[in-house]
Short mmCIF file of C-alpha atoms in Angstrom, two decimals:
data_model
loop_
_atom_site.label_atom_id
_atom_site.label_comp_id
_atom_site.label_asym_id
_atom_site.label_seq_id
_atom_site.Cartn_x
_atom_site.Cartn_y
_atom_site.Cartn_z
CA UNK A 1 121.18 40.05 95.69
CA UNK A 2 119.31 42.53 93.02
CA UNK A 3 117.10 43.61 95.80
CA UNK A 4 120.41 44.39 98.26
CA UNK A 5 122.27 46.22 95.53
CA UNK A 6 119.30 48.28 94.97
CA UNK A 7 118.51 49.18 98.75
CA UNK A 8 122.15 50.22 99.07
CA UNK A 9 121.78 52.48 95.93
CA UNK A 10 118.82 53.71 97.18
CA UNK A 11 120.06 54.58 100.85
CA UNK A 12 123.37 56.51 99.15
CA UNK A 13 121.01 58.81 97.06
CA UNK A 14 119.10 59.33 99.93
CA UNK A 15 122.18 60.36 102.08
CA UNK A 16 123.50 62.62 99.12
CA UNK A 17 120.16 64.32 98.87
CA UNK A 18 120.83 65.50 102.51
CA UNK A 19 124.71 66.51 102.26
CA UNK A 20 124.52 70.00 102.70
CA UNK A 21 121.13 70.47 104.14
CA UNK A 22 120.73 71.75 107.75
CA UNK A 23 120.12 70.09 110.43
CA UNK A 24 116.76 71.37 112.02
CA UNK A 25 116.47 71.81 115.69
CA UNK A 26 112.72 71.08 115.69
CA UNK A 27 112.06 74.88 116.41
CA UNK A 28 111.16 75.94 112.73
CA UNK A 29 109.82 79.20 112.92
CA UNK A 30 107.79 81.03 110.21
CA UNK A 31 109.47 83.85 110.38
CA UNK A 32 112.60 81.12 108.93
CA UNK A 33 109.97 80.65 106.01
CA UNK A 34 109.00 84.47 105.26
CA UNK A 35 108.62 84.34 101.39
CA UNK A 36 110.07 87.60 99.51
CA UNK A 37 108.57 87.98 96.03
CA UNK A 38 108.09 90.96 93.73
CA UNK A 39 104.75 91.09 91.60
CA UNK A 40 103.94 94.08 89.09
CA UNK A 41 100.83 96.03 88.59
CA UNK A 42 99.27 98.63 86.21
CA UNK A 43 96.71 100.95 86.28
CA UNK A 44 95.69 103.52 83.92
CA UNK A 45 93.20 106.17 84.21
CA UNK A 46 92.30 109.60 82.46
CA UNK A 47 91.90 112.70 83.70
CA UNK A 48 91.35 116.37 83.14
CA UNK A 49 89.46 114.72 79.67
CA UNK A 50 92.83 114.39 77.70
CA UNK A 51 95.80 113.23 80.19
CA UNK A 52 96.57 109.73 80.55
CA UNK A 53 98.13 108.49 83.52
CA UNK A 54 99.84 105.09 83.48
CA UNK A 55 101.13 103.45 86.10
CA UNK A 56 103.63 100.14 86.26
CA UNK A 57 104.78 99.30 89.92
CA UNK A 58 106.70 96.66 91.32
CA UNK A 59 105.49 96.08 94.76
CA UNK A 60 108.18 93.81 97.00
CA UNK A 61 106.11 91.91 99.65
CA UNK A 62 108.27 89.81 102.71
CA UNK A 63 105.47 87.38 103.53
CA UNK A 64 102.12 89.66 103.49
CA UNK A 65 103.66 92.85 104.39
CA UNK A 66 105.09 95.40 101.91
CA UNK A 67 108.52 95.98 102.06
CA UNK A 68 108.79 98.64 98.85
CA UNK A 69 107.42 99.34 95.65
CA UNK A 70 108.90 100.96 92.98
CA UNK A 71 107.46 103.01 89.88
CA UNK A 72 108.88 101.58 86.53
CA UNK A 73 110.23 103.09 84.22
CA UNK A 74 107.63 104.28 81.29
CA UNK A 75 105.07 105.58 83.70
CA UNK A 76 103.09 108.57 83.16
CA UNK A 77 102.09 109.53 86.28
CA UNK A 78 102.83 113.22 86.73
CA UNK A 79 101.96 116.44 83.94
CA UNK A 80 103.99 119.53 83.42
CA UNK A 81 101.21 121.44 85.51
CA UNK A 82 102.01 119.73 89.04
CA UNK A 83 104.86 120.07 91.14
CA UNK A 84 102.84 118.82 94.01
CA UNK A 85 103.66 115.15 93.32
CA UNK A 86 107.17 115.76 92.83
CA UNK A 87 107.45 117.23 96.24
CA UNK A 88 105.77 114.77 97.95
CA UNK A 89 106.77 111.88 95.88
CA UNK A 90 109.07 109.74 98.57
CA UNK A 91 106.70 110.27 101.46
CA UNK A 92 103.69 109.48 99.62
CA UNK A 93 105.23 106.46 98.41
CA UNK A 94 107.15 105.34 102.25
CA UNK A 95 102.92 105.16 103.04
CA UNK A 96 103.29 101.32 101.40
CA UNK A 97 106.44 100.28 103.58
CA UNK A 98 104.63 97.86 106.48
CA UNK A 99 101.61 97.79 105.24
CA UNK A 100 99.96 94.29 104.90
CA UNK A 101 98.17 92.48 101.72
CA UNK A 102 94.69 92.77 103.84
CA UNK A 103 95.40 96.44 104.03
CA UNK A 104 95.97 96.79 100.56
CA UNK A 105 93.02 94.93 99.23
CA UNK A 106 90.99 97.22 101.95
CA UNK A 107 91.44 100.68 100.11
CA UNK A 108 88.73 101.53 98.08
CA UNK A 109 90.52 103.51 94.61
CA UNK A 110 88.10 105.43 91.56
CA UNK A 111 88.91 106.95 89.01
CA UNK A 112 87.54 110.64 88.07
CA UNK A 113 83.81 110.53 87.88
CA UNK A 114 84.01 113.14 85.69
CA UNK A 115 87.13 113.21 83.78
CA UNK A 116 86.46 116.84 82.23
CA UNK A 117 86.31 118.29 85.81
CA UNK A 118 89.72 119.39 86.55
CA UNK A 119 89.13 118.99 90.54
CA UNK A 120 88.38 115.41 89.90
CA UNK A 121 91.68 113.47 90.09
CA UNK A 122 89.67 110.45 91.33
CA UNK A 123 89.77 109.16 95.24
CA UNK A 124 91.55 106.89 97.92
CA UNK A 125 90.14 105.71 100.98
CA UNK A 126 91.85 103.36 103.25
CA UNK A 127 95.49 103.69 105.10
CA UNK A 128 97.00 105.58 102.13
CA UNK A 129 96.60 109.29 101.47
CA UNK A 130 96.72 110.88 98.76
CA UNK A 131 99.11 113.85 97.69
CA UNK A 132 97.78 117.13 97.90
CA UNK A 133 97.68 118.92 94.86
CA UNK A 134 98.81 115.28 92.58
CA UNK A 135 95.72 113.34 93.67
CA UNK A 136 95.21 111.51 90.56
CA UNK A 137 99.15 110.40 90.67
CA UNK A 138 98.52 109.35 93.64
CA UNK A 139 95.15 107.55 92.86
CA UNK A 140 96.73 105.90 89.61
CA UNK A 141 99.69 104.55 91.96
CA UNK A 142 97.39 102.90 94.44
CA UNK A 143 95.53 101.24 91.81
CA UNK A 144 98.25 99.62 90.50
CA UNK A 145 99.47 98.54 93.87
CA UNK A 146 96.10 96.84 94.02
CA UNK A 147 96.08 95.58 90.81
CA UNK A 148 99.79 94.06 91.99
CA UNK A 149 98.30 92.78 95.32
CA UNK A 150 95.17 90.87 93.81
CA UNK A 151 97.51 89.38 91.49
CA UNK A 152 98.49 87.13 94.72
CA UNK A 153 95.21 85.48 94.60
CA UNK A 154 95.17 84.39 90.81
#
C-alpha cells in the first residue's frame, strides 16, 4: 500500500512539473534555442605617452553573432584633440552588428608600439576598421570587444 501511495505521489508531481509546459511538435529547431546573453569587456591602452584610454563594453551576442555593444559609462575613449571619433562614432560601432564570435576572435588588435609617437594610435586588422583620424578609440574599443568575446570560453 506504501509503495501505491508513493507511485501516485510520484506520478502527480510529475504531471504538475509539466502543467504549463509546451507541447513540442518534434520539430525543435535551434534557432527556438538561440541563447541571448550580454558579457562585458575592458581594455586599456596608452597613447600619445600620457593619454589613457579605457574602454568598458557590453557586447549583446544572440547565439554567436553580435547583435550590439554598447560603451559604458566611465570610458575614456576619446581626447579633446579629436573630433574624428565623434563623427564617426555610430558607424564605426554598427561594424559589430552581425558579426560572429569566430570573427571577433579573428582580428588581430595592438596597442601603440611606440606610445610617444603621436601617429601611433595602435592597429586593427580583421572585419573591423578603424576610424580615421580616432584610431586608437577605435583600437581600444575592439580590444575590449575581444576581451568580452574570449570571456565566452572561460
Amino acid at each position: 500500500m506504501k509503495k501505491t501511495k508513493f507511485t501516485a505521489i510520484l506520478l502527480s508531481l510529475l504531471l504538475l512539473a509539466s502543467c504549463g509546459q509546451p507541447a513540442s511538435d518534434g520539430n525543435d529547431s535551434d534557432s527556438d534555442k538561440t541563447e541571448t546573453r550580454t558579457v562585458t569587456g575592458t581594455a586599456t591602452m596608452t597613447w600619445h605617452s600620457t593619454t589613457q584610454f579605457v574602454a568598458a563594453i557590453d557586447v549583446t551576442l544572440n547565439g554567436d553573432v553580435i547583435e550590439s555593444i554598447e560603451i559604458r559609462d566611465g570610458s575614456v575613449i576619446v581626447t579633446d584633440a579629436f573630433s574624428g571619433w565623434q563623427k564617426g562614432k555610430n558607424d564605426y560601432l554598427a561594424q559589430y552588428t552581425g558579426k560572429t564570435v569566430e570573427q571577433i576572435k579573428a582580428l588581430k588588435t595592438e596597442a601603440p608600439k611606440d606610445v610617444n609617437n603621436h601617429y601611433d594610435g595602435g592597429s586593427i586588422e580583421g572585419d573591423i576598421d578603424a576610424i580615421a583620424g580616432a584610431t586608437a578609440s577605435s583600437t581600444v574599443i575592439a580590444m575590449a570587444v575581444k576581451n568580452a568575446i574570449d570571456k565566452l570560453d572561460s
